[in-house]
Coordinates of C-alpha atoms in Angstrom, one line a residue:
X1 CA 0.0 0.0 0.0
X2 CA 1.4 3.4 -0.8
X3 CA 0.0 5.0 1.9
X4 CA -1.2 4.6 4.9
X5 CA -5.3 4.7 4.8
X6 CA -6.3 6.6 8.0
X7 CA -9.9 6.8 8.7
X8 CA -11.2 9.7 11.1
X9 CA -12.4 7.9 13.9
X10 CA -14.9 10.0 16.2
X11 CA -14.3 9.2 19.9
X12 CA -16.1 9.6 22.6
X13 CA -14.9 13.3 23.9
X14 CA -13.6 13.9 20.1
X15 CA -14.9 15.4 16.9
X16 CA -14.5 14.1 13.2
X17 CA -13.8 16.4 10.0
X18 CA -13.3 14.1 7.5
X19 CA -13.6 10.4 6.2
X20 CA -11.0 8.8 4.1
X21 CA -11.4 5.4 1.8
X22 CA -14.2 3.7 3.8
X23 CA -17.3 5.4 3.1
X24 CA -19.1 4.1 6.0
X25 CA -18.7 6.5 8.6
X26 CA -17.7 5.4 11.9
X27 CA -18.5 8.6 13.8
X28 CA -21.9 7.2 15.2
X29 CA -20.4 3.7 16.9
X30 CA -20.2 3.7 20.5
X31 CA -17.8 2.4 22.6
X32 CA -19.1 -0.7 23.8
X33 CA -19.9 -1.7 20.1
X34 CA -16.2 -1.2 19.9
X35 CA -12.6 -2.1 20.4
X36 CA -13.8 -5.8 19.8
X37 CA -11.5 -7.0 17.4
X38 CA -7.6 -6.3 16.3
X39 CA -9.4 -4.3 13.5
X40 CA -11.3 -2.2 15.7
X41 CA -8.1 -1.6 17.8
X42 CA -5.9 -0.3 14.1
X43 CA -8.6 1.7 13.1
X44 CA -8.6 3.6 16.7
X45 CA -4.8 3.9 16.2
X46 CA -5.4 5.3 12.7
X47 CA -7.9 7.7 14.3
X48 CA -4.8 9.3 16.1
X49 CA -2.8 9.5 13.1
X50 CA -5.3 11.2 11.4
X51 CA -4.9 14.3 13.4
X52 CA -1.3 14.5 11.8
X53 CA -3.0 16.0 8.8
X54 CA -4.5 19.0 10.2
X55 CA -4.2 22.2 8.8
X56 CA -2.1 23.1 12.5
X57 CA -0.1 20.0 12.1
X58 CA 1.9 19.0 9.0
X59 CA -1.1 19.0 5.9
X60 CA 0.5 22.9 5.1
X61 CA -1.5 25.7 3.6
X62 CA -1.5 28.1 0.4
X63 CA -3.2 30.5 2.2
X64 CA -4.8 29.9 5.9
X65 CA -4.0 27.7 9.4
X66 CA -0.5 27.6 10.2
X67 CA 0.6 24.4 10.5
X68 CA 4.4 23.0 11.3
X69 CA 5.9 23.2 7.9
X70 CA 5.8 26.8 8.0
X71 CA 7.6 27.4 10.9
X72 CA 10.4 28.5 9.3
X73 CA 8.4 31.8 9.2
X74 CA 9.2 32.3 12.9
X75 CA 13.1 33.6 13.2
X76 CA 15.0 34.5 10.3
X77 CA 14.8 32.0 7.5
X78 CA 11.6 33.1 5.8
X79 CA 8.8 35.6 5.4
X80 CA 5.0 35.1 5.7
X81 CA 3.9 37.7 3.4
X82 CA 0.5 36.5 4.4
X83 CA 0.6 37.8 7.9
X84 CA -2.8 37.1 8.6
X85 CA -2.3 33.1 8.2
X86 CA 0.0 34.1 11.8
X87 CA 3.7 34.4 11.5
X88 CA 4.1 37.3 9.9
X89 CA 1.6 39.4 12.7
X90 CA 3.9 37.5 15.6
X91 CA 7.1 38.6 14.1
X92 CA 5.7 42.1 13.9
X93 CA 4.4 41.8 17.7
X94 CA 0.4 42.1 16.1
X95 CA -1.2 39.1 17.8
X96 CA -2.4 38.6 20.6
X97 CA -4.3 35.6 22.7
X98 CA -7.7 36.6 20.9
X99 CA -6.6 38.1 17.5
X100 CA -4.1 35.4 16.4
X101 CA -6.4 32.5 17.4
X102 CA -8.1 31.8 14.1
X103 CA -5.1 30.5 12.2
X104 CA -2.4 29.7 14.6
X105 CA -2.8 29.5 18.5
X106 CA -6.0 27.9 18.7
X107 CA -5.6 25.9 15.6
X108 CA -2.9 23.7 17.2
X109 CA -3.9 24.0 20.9
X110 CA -7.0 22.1 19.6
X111 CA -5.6 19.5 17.0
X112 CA -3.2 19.0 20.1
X113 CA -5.4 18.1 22.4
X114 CA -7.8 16.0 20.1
X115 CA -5.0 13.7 19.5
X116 CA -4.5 13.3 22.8
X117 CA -7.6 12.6 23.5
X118 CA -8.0 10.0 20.8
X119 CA -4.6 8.5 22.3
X120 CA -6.2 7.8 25.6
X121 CA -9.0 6.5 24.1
X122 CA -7.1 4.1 22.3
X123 CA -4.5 3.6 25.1
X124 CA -7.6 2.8 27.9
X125 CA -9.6 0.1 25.7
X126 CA -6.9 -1.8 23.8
X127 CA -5.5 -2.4 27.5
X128 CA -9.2 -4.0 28.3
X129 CA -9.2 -6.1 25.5
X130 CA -9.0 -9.6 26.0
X131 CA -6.4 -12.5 23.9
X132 CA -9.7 -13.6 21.8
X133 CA -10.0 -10.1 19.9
X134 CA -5.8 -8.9 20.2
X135 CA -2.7 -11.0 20.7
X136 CA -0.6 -9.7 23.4
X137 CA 2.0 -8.9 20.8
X138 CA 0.1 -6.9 18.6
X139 CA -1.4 -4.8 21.8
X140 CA 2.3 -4.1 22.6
X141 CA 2.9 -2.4 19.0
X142 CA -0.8 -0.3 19.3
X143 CA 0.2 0.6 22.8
X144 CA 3.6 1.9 21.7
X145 CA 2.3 3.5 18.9
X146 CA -0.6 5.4 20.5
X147 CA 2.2 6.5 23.6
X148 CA 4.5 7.9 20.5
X149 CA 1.8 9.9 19.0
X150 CA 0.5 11.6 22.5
X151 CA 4.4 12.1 23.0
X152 CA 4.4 14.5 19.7
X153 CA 1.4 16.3 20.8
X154 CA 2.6 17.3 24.0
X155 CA 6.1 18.1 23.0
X156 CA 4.6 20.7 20.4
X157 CA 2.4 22.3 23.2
X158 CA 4.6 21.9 25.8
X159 CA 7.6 23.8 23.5
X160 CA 5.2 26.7 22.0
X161 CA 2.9 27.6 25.3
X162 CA 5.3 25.9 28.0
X163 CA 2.6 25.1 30.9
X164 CA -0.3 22.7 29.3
X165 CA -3.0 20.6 31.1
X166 CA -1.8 17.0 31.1
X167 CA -4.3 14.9 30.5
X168 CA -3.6 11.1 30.5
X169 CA -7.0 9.6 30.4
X170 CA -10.4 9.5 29.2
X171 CA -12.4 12.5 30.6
X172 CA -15.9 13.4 31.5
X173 CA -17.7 16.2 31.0
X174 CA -17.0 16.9 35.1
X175 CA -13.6 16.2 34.6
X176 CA -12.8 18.3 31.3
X177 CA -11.9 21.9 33.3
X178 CA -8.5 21.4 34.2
X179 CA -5.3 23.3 35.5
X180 CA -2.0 23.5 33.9
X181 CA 0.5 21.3 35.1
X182 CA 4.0 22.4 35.0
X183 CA 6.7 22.1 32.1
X184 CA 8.3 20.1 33.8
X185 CA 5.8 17.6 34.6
X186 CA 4.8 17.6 30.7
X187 CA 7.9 17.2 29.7
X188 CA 8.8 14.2 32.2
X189 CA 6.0 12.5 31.2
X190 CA 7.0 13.1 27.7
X191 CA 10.6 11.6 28.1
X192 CA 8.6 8.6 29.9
X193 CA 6.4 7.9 27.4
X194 CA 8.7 8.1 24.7
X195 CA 11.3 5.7 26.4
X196 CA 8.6 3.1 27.0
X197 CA 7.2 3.3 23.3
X198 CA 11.3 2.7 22.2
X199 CA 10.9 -0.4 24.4
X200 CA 7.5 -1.3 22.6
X201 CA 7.9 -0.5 19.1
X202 CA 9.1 -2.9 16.7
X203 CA 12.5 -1.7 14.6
X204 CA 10.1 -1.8 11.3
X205 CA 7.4 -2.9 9.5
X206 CA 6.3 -5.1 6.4
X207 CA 6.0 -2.7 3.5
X208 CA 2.6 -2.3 3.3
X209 CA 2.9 -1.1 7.1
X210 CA 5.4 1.5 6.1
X211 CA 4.3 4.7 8.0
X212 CA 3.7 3.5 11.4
X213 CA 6.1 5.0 14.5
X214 CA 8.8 2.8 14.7
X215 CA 11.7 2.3 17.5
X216 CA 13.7 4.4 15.7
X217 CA 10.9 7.5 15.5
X218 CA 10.1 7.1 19.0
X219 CA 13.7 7.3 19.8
X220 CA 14.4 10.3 17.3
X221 CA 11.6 12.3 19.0
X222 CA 13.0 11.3 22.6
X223 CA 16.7 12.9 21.4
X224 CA 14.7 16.1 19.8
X225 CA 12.7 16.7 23.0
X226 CA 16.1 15.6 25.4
X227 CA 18.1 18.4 23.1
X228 CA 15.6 21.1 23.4
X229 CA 15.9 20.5 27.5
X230 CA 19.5 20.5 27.0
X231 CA 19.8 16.6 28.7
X232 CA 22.6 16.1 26.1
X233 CA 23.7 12.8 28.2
X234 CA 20.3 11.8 27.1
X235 CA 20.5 12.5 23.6
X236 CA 23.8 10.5 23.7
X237 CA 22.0 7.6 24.6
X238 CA 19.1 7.9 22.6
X239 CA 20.9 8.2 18.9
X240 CA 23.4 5.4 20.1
X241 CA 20.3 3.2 19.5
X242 CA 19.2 5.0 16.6
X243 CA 22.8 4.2 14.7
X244 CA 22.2 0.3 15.0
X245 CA 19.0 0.7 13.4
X246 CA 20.2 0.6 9.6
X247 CA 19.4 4.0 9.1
X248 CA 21.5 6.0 6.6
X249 CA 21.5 9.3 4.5
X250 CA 19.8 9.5 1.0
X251 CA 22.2 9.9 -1.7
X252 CA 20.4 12.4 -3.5
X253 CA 19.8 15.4 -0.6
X254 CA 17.1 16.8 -3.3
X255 CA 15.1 13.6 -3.9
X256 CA 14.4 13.3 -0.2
X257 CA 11.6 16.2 -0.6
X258 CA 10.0 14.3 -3.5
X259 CA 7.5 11.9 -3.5
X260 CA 10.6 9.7 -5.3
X261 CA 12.4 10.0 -1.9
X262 CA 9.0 9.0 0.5
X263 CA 10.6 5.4 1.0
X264 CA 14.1 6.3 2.0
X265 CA 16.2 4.8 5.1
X266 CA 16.9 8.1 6.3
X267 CA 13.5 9.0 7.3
X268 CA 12.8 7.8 10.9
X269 CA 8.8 9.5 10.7
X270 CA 7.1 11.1 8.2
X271 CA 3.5 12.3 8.2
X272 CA 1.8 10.5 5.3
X273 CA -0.1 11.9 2.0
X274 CA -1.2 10.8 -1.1
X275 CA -3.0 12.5 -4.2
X276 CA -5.9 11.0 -5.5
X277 CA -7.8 13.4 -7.1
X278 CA -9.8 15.0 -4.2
X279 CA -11.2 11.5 -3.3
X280 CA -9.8 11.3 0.0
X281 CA -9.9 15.2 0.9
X282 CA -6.2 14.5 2.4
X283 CA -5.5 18.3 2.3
X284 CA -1.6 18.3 1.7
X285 CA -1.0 21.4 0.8
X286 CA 2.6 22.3 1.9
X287 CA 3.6 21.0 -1.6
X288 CA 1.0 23.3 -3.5
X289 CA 2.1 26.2 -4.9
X290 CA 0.6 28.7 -7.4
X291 CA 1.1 28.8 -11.1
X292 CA 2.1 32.0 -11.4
X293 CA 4.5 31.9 -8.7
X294 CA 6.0 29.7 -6.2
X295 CA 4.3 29.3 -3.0
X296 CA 4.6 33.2 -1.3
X297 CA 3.4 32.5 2.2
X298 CA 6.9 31.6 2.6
X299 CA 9.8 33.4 1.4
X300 CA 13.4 32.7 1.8
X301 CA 15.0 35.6 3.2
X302 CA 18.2 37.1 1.7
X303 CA 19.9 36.2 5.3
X304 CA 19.3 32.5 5.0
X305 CA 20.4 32.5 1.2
X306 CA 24.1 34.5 2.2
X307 CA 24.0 31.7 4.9
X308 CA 24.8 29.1 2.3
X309 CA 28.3 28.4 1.4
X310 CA 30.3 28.3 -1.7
X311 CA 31.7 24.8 -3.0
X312 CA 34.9 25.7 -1.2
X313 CA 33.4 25.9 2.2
X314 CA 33.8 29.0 3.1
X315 CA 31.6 31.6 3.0
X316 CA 30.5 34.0 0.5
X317 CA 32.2 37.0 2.3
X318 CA 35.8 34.9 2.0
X319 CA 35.4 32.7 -0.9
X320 CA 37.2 33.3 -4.3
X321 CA 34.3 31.1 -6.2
X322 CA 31.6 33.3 -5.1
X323 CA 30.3 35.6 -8.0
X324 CA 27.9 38.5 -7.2
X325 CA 26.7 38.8 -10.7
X326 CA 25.4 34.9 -10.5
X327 CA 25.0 34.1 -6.7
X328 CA 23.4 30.6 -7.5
X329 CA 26.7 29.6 -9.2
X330 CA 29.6 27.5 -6.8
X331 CA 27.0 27.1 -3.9
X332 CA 26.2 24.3 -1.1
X333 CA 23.8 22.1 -3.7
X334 CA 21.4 22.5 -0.7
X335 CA 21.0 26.1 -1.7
X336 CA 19.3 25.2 -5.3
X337 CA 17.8 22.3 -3.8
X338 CA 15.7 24.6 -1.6
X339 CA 15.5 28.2 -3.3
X340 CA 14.3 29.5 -6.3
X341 CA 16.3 32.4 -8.0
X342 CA 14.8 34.7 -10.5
X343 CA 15.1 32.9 -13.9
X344 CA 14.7 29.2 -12.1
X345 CA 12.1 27.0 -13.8
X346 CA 9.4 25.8 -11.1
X347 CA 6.6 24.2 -13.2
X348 CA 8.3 21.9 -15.5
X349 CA 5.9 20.8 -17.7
X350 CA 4.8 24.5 -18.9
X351 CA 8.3 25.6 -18.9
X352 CA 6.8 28.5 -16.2
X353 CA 9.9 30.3 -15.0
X354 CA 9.9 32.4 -11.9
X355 CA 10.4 36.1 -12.6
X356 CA 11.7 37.2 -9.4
X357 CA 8.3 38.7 -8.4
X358 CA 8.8 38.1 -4.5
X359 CA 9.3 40.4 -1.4
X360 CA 12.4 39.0 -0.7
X361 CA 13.1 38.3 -4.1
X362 CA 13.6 34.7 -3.6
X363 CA 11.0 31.8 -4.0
X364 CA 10.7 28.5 -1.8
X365 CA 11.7 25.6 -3.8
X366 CA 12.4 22.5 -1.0
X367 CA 9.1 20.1 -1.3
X368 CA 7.0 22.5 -4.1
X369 CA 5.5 20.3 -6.6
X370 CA 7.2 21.1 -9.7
X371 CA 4.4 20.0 -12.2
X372 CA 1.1 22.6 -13.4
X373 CA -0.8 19.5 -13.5
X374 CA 0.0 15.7 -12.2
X375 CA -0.3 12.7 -13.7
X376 CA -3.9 12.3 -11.6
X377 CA -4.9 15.7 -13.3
X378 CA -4.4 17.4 -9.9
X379 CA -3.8 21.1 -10.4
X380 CA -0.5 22.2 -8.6
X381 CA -2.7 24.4 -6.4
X382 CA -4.8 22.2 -5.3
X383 CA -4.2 18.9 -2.3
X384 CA -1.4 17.0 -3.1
X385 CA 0.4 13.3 -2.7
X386 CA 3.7 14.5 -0.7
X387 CA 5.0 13.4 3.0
X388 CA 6.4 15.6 5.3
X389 CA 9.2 14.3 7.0
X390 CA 9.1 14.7 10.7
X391 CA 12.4 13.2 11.7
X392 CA 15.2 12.1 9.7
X393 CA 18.9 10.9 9.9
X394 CA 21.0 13.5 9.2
X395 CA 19.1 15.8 12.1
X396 CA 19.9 12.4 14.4
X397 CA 23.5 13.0 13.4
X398 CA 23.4 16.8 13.3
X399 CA 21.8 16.6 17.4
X400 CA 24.3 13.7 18.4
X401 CA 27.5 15.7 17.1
X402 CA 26.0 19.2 19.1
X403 CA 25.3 17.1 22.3
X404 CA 29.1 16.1 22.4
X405 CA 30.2 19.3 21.9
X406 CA 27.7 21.2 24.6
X407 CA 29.6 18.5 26.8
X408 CA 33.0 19.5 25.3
X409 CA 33.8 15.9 24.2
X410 CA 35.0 17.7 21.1
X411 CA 37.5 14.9 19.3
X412 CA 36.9 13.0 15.7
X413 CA 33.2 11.4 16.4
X414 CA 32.0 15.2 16.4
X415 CA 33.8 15.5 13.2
X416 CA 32.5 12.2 11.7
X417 CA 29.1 13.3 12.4
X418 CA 29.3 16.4 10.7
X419 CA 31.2 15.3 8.1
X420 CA 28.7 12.4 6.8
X421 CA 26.1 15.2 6.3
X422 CA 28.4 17.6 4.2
X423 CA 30.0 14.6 2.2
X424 CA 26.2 13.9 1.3
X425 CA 26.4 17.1 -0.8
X426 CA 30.3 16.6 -1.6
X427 CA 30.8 19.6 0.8
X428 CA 34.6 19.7 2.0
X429 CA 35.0 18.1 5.4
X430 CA 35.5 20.4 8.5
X431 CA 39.1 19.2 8.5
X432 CA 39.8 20.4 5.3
X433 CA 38.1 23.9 6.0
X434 CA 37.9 25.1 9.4
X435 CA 41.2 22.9 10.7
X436 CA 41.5 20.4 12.9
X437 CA 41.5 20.4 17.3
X438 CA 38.9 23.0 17.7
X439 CA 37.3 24.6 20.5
X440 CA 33.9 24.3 21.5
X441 CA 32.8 27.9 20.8
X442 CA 34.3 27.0 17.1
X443 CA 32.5 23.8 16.8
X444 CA 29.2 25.4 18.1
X445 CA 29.4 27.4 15.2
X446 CA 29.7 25.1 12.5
X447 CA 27.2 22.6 14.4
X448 CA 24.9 25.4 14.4
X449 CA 25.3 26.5 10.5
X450 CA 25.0 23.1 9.1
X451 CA 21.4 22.8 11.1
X452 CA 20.5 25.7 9.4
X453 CA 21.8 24.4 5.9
X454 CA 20.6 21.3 5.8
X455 CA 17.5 21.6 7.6
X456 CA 16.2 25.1 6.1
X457 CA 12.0 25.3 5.1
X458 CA 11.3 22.0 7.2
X459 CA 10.0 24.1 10.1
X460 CA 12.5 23.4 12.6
X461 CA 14.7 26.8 12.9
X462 CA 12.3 28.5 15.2
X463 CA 12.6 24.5 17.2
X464 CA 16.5 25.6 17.8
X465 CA 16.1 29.2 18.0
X466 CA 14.7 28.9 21.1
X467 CA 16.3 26.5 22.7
X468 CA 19.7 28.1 21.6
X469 CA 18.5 31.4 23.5
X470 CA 19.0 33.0 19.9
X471 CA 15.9 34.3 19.3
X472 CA 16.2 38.0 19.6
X473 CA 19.5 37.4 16.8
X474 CA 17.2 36.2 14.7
X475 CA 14.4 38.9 14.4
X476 CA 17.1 41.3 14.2
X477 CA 18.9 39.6 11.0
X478 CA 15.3 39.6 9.8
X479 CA 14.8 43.1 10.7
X480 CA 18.3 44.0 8.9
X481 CA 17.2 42.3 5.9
X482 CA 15.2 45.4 4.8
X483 CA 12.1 43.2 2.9
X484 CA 9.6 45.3 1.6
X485 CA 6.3 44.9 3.8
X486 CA 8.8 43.7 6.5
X487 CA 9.7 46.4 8.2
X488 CA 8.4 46.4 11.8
X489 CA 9.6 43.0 13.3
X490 CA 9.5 43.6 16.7
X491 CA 11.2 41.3 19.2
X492 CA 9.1 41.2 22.7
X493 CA 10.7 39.0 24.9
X494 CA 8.9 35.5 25.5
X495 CA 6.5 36.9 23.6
X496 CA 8.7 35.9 20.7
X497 CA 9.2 32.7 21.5
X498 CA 6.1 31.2 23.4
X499 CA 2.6 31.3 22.4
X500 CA -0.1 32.4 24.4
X501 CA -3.1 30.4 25.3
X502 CA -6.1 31.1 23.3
X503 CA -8.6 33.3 24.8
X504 CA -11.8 31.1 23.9
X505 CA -10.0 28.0 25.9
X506 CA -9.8 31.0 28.6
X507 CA -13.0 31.9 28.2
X508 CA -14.3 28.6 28.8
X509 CA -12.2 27.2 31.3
X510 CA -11.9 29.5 34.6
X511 CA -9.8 26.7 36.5
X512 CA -7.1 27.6 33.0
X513 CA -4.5 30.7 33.3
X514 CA -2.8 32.6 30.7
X515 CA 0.7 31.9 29.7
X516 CA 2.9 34.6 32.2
X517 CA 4.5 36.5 29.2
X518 CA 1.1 36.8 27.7
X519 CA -0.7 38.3 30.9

């Protein structure tokens, strides 16, 4: 199966927006009429999954919710021209808990929260059932699964509004107006769950499986989330696991942001999509673009393309290869792999080239479909067939080389590491660049430019802005990038790096208070 099928699966404190393949809706069954049979328990997995393709999650937008692949427009690497959809208002300091509910804070506070709730569902009943409808085996797996996907929810919430109710089983009506717990409880509970899922999960699946959380993705999210708390013993430990696990780094860096690179062994988790011609109302839209122009919600900025390196390794201010008059020319392949320049070609198949027509005069290229019309006769601006990869390989190796060096064990496995992912792209080593016996400082840099490199437009900078403390740098590169309609970013403390919680959740929950920078 190319795909996993998920059906939206209503339960019994959640609501249902769509139904994929099977037509016959499940939204009316009650509980006791299910979680009778191993069937019943996969489709109440799938019902967690399913939340994954929100508009707030990874499905993407041309021009509404913000979901996670746009969070690039947060910090310095891009610009949300469409400032109502939410970045673009934050960066400029115009939202606030009521204001910038509609397409951002209240978007993923909810999705969040309905996963969870579909995970305890799940997590409660396929615990009850007995050996005639599961095996023990198989309840393992679900089990693992369903404590991987309530992991990602409250690692998002717990990141972007810090103090979030915890909620870990099945609630009544009574029971629904809750307090926040602490960070640090979320986050406990998070490394918890994640460690017991590694335990559960299986290392992979038969191919028409392929999609489900693994060991490896529940052990990829466990070093992302130990990283961000700065537990870099703990991140040691986790991608020690993950390197046994046969993972490895895609050979072609472009392909991986393809459909032709949905099935390679460096993705550890990817949220899944395909294009059928509307049938399914799957909603990817990340990979949509316009035909006019390519996708303008988000905009490279001029900071992020100096960023990129020539083929020498150094950087455009010191390099002898680099050429004002043709900037594309003697870069880091991950720069034309990701950006559109003005005279680039972005809709093969009517030779439509892109004129330069931008704010920031660049256009984004990494996952944009590049054909007017596919194969299905799906329009390029309409839902498409590409998965967005959560975690991958060379981020494993990128957060295992920065946790040795924030605990200065700075020899050659710190070099290895960072090495494998510039040899990907036939970048020179560090060795032959930068030297050799480094300090930390010096490695902290290069650790934290080839992030930026090789992870740019997969919604993960404002991820490390924060937890590198570098938030304010990055609203003032933006700032200093002068982009027309860009001119009043505005850096307001945690207000700039946390989200507030909406006012309607507020509004209807007295025992709730607002995030402290948001009072």
């Amino acid at each position: 199966m190319k795909k996993l099928i998920l059906i939206s699966f209503v339960f019994a404190i959640s609501s249902c927006s769509k139904n994929f393949l099977d037509k016959h809706s499940l939204t009316q069954i009650a509980a006791d009429n299910f979680w009778k049979s191993e069937a019943d328990a996969l489709l109440g997995i799938n019902g967690i999954y399913d939340v994954l393709q929100d508009r707030s999650m990874y499905s993407g937008s041309l021009n509404g919710v913000t979901g996670f692949p746009m969070y690039d427009n947060f910090g310095d690497n891009c610009f949300n021209s469409y400032k109502f959809e939410g970045p673009g208002n934050y960066m400029e300091g115009n939202l606030d808990p009521s204001d910038g509910a509609r397409n951002l804070f209240t978007p993923l506070w909810v999705s969040s929260y309905k996963g969870i709730a579909r995970a305890n569902v799940a997590i409660e009943n396929i615990a009850k059932m007995p050996a005639s409808a599961i095996s023990e085996a198989k309840k393992k797996v679900l089990h693992g699964q369903a404590l991987f996907l309530r992991s990602l929810f409250y690692m998002n919430l717990a990141v972007y509004y810090q103090d979030v109710p915890l909620i870990l089983k099945v609630q009544s009506l009574e029971e629904a107006y809750v307090r926040k717990n602490t960070y640090q409880e979320v986050a406990a509970q998070v490394v918890r769950d994640l460690k017991e899922a590694a335990d559960l999960l299986p290392a992979s699946y038969p191919p028409a499986q392929y999609g489900y959380a693994t060991k490896g993705a529940a052990l990829g999210l466990l070093a992302r989330f130990q990283l961000y708390n700065k537990d870099y013993q703990g991140v040691l430990d986790a991608t020690a696991s993950i390197l046994t696990l046969g993972y490895v780094l895609n050979s072609n860096y472009a392909q991986l942001f393809t459909e032709a690179g949905e099935n390679s062994k460096e993705i550890l988790f990817s949220v899944r999509f395909f294009q059928d011609n509307n049938v399914t109302a799957n909603g990817e839209l990340f990979s949509a673009t316009f035909n006019g122009i390519p996708k303008i919600n988000s905009q490279p900025m001029p900071n992020l393309v100096r960023d990129y390196y020539c083929t020498d390794g150094k950087p455009i201010t010191t390099s002898p290869l680099y050429n004002a008059a043709n900037p594309k020319n003697n870069r880091d392949p991950r720069l034309a792999a990701s950006v559109y320049f003005r005279n680039d070609v972005f809709l093969t198949d009517i030779n439509r080239v892109f004129m330069g027509n931008t704010s920031t005069t660049y256009g984004l290229k990494k996952y944009l479909r590049t054909l007017n019309t596919s194969a299905a006769g799906v329009a390029v601006f309409n839902p498409g067939g590409q998965d967005f990869i959560v975690l991958r390989y060379a981020d494993v190796l990128l957060m295992r080389a920065e946790a040795l060096i924030e605990l200065n064990q700075l020899g050659t496995p710190v070099y290895d590491l960072i090495n494998q992912v510039r040899a990907r792209v036939s970048m020179p080593s560090i060795q032959a660049v930068e030297g050799t016996n480094l300090g930390q400082a010096a490695l902290r840099d290069i650790l934290r430019h080839e992030r930026r490199v090789e992870l740019a437009l997969e919604g993960l900078r404002f991820f490390d802005l924060k937890r590198w403390g570098t938030v304010q740098q990055a609203f003032q590169a933006a700032a200093a990038d002068n982009v027309v309609n860009y001119r009043n970013i505005v850096y307001r403390g945690l207000k700039s790096s946390t989200f507030p919680i909406p006012q309607s959740e507020l509004d209807a929950n007295s025992n709730l208070t607002q995030n402290p920078a948001w009072q």
